[in-house]
Every structure is written in structure tokens, then in C-alpha cells.
mmCIF file of C-alpha atoms in Angstrom:
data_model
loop_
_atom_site.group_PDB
_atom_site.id
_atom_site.type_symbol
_atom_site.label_atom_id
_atom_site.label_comp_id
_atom_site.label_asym_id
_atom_site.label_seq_id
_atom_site.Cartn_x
_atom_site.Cartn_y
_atom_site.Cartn_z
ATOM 1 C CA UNK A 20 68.111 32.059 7.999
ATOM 2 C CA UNK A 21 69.994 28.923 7.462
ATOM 3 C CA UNK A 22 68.426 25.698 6.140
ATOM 4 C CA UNK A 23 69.514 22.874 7.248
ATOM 5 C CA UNK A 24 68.667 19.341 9.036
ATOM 6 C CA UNK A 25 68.959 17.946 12.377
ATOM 7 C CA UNK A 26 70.690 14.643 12.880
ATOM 8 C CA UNK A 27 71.336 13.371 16.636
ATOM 9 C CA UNK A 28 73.591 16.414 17.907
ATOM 10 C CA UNK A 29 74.863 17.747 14.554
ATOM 11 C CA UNK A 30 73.540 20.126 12.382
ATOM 12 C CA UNK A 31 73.793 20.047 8.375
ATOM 13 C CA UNK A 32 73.363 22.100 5.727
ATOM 14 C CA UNK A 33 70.949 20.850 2.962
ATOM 15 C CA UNK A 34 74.270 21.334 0.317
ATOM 16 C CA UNK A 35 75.974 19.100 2.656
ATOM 17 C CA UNK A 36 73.154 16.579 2.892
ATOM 18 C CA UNK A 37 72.482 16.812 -0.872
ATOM 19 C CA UNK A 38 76.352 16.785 -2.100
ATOM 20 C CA UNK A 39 76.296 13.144 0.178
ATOM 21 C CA UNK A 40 72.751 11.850 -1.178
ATOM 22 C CA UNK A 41 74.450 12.272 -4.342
ATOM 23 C CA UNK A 42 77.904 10.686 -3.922
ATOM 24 C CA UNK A 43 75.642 7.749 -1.862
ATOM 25 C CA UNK A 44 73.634 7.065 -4.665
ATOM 26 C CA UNK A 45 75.833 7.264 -7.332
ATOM 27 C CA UNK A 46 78.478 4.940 -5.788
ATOM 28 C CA UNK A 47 75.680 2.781 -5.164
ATOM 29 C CA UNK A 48 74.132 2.851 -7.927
ATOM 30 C CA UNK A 49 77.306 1.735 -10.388
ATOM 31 C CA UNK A 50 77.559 -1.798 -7.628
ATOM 32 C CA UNK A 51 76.847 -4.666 -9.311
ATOM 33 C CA UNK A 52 77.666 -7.767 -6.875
ATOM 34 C CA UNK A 53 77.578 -7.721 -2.794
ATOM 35 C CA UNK A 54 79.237 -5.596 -1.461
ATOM 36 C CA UNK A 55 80.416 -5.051 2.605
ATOM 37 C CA UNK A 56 79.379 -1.027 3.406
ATOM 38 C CA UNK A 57 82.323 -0.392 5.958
ATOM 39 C CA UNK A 58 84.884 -0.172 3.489
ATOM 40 C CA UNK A 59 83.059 2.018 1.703
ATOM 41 C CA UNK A 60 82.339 4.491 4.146
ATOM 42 C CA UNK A 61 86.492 4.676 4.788
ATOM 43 C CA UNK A 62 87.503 4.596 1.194
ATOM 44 C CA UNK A 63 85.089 7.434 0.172
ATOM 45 C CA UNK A 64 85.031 9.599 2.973
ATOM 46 C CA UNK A 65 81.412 9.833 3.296
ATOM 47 C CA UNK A 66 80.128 11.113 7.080
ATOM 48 C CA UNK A 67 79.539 8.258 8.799
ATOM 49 C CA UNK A 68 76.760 9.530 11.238
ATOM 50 C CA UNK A 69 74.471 10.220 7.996
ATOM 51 C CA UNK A 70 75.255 7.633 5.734
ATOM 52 C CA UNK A 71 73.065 4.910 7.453
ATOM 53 C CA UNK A 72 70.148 7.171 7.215
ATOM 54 C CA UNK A 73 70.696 8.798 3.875
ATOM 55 C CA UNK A 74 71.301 4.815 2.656
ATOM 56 C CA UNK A 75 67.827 3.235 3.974
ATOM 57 C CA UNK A 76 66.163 6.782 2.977
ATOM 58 C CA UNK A 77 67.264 6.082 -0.922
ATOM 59 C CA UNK A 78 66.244 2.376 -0.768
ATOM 60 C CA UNK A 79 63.595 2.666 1.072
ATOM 61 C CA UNK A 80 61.924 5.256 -1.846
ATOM 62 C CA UNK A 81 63.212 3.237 -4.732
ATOM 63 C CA UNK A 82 65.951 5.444 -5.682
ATOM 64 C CA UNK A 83 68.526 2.676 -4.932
ATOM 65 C CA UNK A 84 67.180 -0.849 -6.299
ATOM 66 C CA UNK A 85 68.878 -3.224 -3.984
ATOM 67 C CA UNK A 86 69.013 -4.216 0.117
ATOM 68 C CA UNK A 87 70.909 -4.828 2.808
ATOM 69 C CA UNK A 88 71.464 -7.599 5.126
ATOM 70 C CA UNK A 89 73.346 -7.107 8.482
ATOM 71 C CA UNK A 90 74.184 -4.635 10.227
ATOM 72 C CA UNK A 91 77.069 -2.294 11.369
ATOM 73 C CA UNK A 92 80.554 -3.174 10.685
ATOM 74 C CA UNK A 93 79.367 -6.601 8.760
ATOM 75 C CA UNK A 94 76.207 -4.813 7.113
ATOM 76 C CA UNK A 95 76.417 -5.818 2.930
ATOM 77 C CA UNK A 96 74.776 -4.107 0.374
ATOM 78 C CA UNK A 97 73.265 -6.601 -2.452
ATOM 79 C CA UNK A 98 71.964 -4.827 -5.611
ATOM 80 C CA UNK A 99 68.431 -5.872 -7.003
ATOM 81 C CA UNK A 100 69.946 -7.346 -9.648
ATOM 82 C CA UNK A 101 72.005 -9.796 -7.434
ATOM 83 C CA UNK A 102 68.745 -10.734 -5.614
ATOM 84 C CA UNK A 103 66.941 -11.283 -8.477
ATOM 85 C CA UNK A 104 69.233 -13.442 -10.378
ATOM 86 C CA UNK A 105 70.018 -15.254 -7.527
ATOM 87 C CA UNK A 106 66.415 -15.732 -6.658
ATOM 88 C CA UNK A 107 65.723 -17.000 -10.473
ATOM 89 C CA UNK A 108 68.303 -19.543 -10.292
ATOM 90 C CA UNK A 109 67.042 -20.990 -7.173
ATOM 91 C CA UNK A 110 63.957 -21.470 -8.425
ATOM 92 C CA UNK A 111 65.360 -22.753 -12.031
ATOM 93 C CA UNK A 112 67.226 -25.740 -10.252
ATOM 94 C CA UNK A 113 64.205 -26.082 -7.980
ATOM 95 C CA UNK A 114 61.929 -26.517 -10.160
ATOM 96 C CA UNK A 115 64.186 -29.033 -12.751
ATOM 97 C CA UNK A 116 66.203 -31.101 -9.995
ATOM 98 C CA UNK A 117 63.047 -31.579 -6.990
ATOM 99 C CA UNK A 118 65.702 -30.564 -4.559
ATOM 100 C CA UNK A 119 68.213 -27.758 -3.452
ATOM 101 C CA UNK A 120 70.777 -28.510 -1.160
ATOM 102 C CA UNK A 121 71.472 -25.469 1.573
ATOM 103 C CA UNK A 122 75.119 -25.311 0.164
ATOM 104 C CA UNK A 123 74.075 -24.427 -2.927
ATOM 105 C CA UNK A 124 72.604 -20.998 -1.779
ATOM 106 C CA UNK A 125 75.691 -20.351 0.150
ATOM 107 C CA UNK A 126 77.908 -20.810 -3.112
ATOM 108 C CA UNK A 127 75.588 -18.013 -4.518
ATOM 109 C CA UNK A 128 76.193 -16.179 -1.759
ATOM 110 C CA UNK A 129 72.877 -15.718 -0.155
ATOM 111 C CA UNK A 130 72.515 -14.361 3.131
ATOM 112 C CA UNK A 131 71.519 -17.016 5.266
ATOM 113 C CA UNK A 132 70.698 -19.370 2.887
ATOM 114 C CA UNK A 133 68.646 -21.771 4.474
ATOM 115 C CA UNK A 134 65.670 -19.642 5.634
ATOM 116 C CA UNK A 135 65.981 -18.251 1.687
ATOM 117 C CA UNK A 136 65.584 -21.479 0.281
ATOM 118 C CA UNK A 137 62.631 -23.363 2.947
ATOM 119 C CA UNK A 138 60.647 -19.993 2.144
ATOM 120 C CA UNK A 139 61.336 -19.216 -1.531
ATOM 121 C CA UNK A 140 60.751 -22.782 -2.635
ATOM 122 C CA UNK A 141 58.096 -23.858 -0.369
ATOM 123 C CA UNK A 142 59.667 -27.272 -0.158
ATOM 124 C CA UNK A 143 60.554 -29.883 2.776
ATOM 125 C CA UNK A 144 63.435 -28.920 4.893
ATOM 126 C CA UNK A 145 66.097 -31.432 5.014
ATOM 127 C CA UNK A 146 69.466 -31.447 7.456
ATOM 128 C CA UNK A 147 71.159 -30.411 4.335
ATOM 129 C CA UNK A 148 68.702 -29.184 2.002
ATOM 130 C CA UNK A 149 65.021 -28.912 0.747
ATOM 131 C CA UNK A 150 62.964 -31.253 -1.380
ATOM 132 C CA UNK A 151 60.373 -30.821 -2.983
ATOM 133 C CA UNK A 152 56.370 -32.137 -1.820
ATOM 134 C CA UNK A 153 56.280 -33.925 -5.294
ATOM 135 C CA UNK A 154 59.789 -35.657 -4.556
ATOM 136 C CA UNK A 155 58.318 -37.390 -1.927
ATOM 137 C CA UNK A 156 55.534 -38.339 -3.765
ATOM 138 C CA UNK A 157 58.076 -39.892 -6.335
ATOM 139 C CA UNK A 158 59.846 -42.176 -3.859
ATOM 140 C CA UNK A 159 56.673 -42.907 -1.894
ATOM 141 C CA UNK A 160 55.322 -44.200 -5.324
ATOM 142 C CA UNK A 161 59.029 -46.065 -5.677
ATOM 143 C CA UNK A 162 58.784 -47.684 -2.412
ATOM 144 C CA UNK A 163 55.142 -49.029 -2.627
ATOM 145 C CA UNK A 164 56.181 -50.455 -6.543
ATOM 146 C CA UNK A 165 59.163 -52.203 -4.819
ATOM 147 C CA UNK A 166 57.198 -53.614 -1.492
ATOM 148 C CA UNK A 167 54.616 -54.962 -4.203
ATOM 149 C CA UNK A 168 56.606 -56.563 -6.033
ATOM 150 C CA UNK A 169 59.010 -57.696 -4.190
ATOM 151 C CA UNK A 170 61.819 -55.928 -5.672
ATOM 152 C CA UNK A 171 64.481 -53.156 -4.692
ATOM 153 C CA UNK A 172 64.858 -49.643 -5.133
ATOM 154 C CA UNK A 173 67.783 -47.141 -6.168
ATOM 155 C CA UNK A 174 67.586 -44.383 -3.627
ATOM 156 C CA UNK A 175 71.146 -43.014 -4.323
#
């Protein structure tokens, strides 16, 4: 009897499978920033016709805490770490500044950036970034003060 798995038109041994699980996670595992898979995959060798499957297999049961974005040659791992720092900052600025300009999330190096920001800080998108409902509020408030009275407003 051998024991082994099926993949496409190749046939493994469960070592084999288990010796790569193993390399996969552990290199994966130490990553601490984004990081483009291709390289990888030349640098350390691993069999390229299971390493997309034995990747989303470990993330997908928690073994690997982290995602990835793309796919094929420009896929990108980012670690849950990344994610989550990034995510906390967002909201951090958000939350202190009313605003978050689309720019900002690409200097962190979110994945498209834009869609990240409209739905993590349920604000108003902007051409070039997202304000928040109570922002408006503030220069609504502004404006009516100034057509009252008579006066101007600072909008810069």
C-alpha cells in the first residue's frame, strides 16, 4: 500500500506533503511585513503545483494568521499582524483627524486602499479621500454661523 494524495496529475506521498506543510508554515510563519509569494516559491524550492493549495489550506484553518491579496505571479502575503496594525491606525487617525485621505492607506501599504478605507471607516468618499458624517456636520454648522452673520469662513 502506499499513502499518498492526489493533486491534478501528480501523485504525492504524505512525507512529501507533510515535509512541504512544514517548510510552508514555518517560512511563513517567521514573515513579519508583506511579502510578494513568487520569490519565495524560487528561493526555497518549494513545489510549485502544491504550494497554492497547501498555503490557503494553512490559512484557511488558522494555522497561518495572515492573508493574501492577488493572485499568481503578483499574489502578496500580509501577516495578521500587518493587517491589524494597519487597520488600528486607520481607524486612530480616523477617528482624531474626521478625515483620511486615500494616499494615506497607500503609504501603509494597503491593498487597494480606497475600498479599505470607504468600508473600514464608514465615512463619505471623497476624489481623494473620506470624511467623516460628523465633518460635514461641522462645516454645515460653519457655513450656516457665517451666512447668519454675515461673516466668512476658513475652509482651508
Amino acid at each position: 500500500h502506499i499513502h499518498g494524495v492526489i493533486d491534478q496529475s501528480s501523485i504525492y506521498t504524505s512525507a512529501y506533503v507533510a515535509r512541504q506543510t512544514a517548510r510552508i508554515r514555518g517560512l511563513f510563519t517567521a514573515i513579519t511585513r508583506e511579502t510578494a509569494i513568487s520569490p519565495l516559491i524560487k528561493e526555497h524550492k518549494f513545489d510549485d503545483r502544491l504550494f497554492n493549495t497547501i498555503l490557503h489550506d494553512l490559512i484557511k484553518n488558522g494555522r497561518l494568521d495572515g492573508d493574501l491579496h492577488g493572485r499568481g505571479d503578483k499574489a502578496v502575503y500580509v501577516p495578521g499582524i500587518v493587517a491589524r496594525t494597519q487597520a488600528k491606525w486607520v481607524s486612530t487617525f480616523f477617528a482624531e483627524n474626521n478625515f483620511i485621505e486615500y494616499d494615506a492607506a497607500r503609504q501603509l501599504g494597503i491593498h487597494d486602499g480606497k475600498n479599505f478605507l470607504i468600508t473600514r471607516c464608514k465615512g463619505i468618499p471623497l476624489v481623494t479621500c473620506v470624511i467623516s458624517p460628523q465633518l460635514v456636520s461641522i462645516c454645515n454648522a460653519a457655513v450656516e454661523e457665517a451666512v447668519a452673520s454675515g461673516s466668512w469662513i476658513d475652509a482651508a
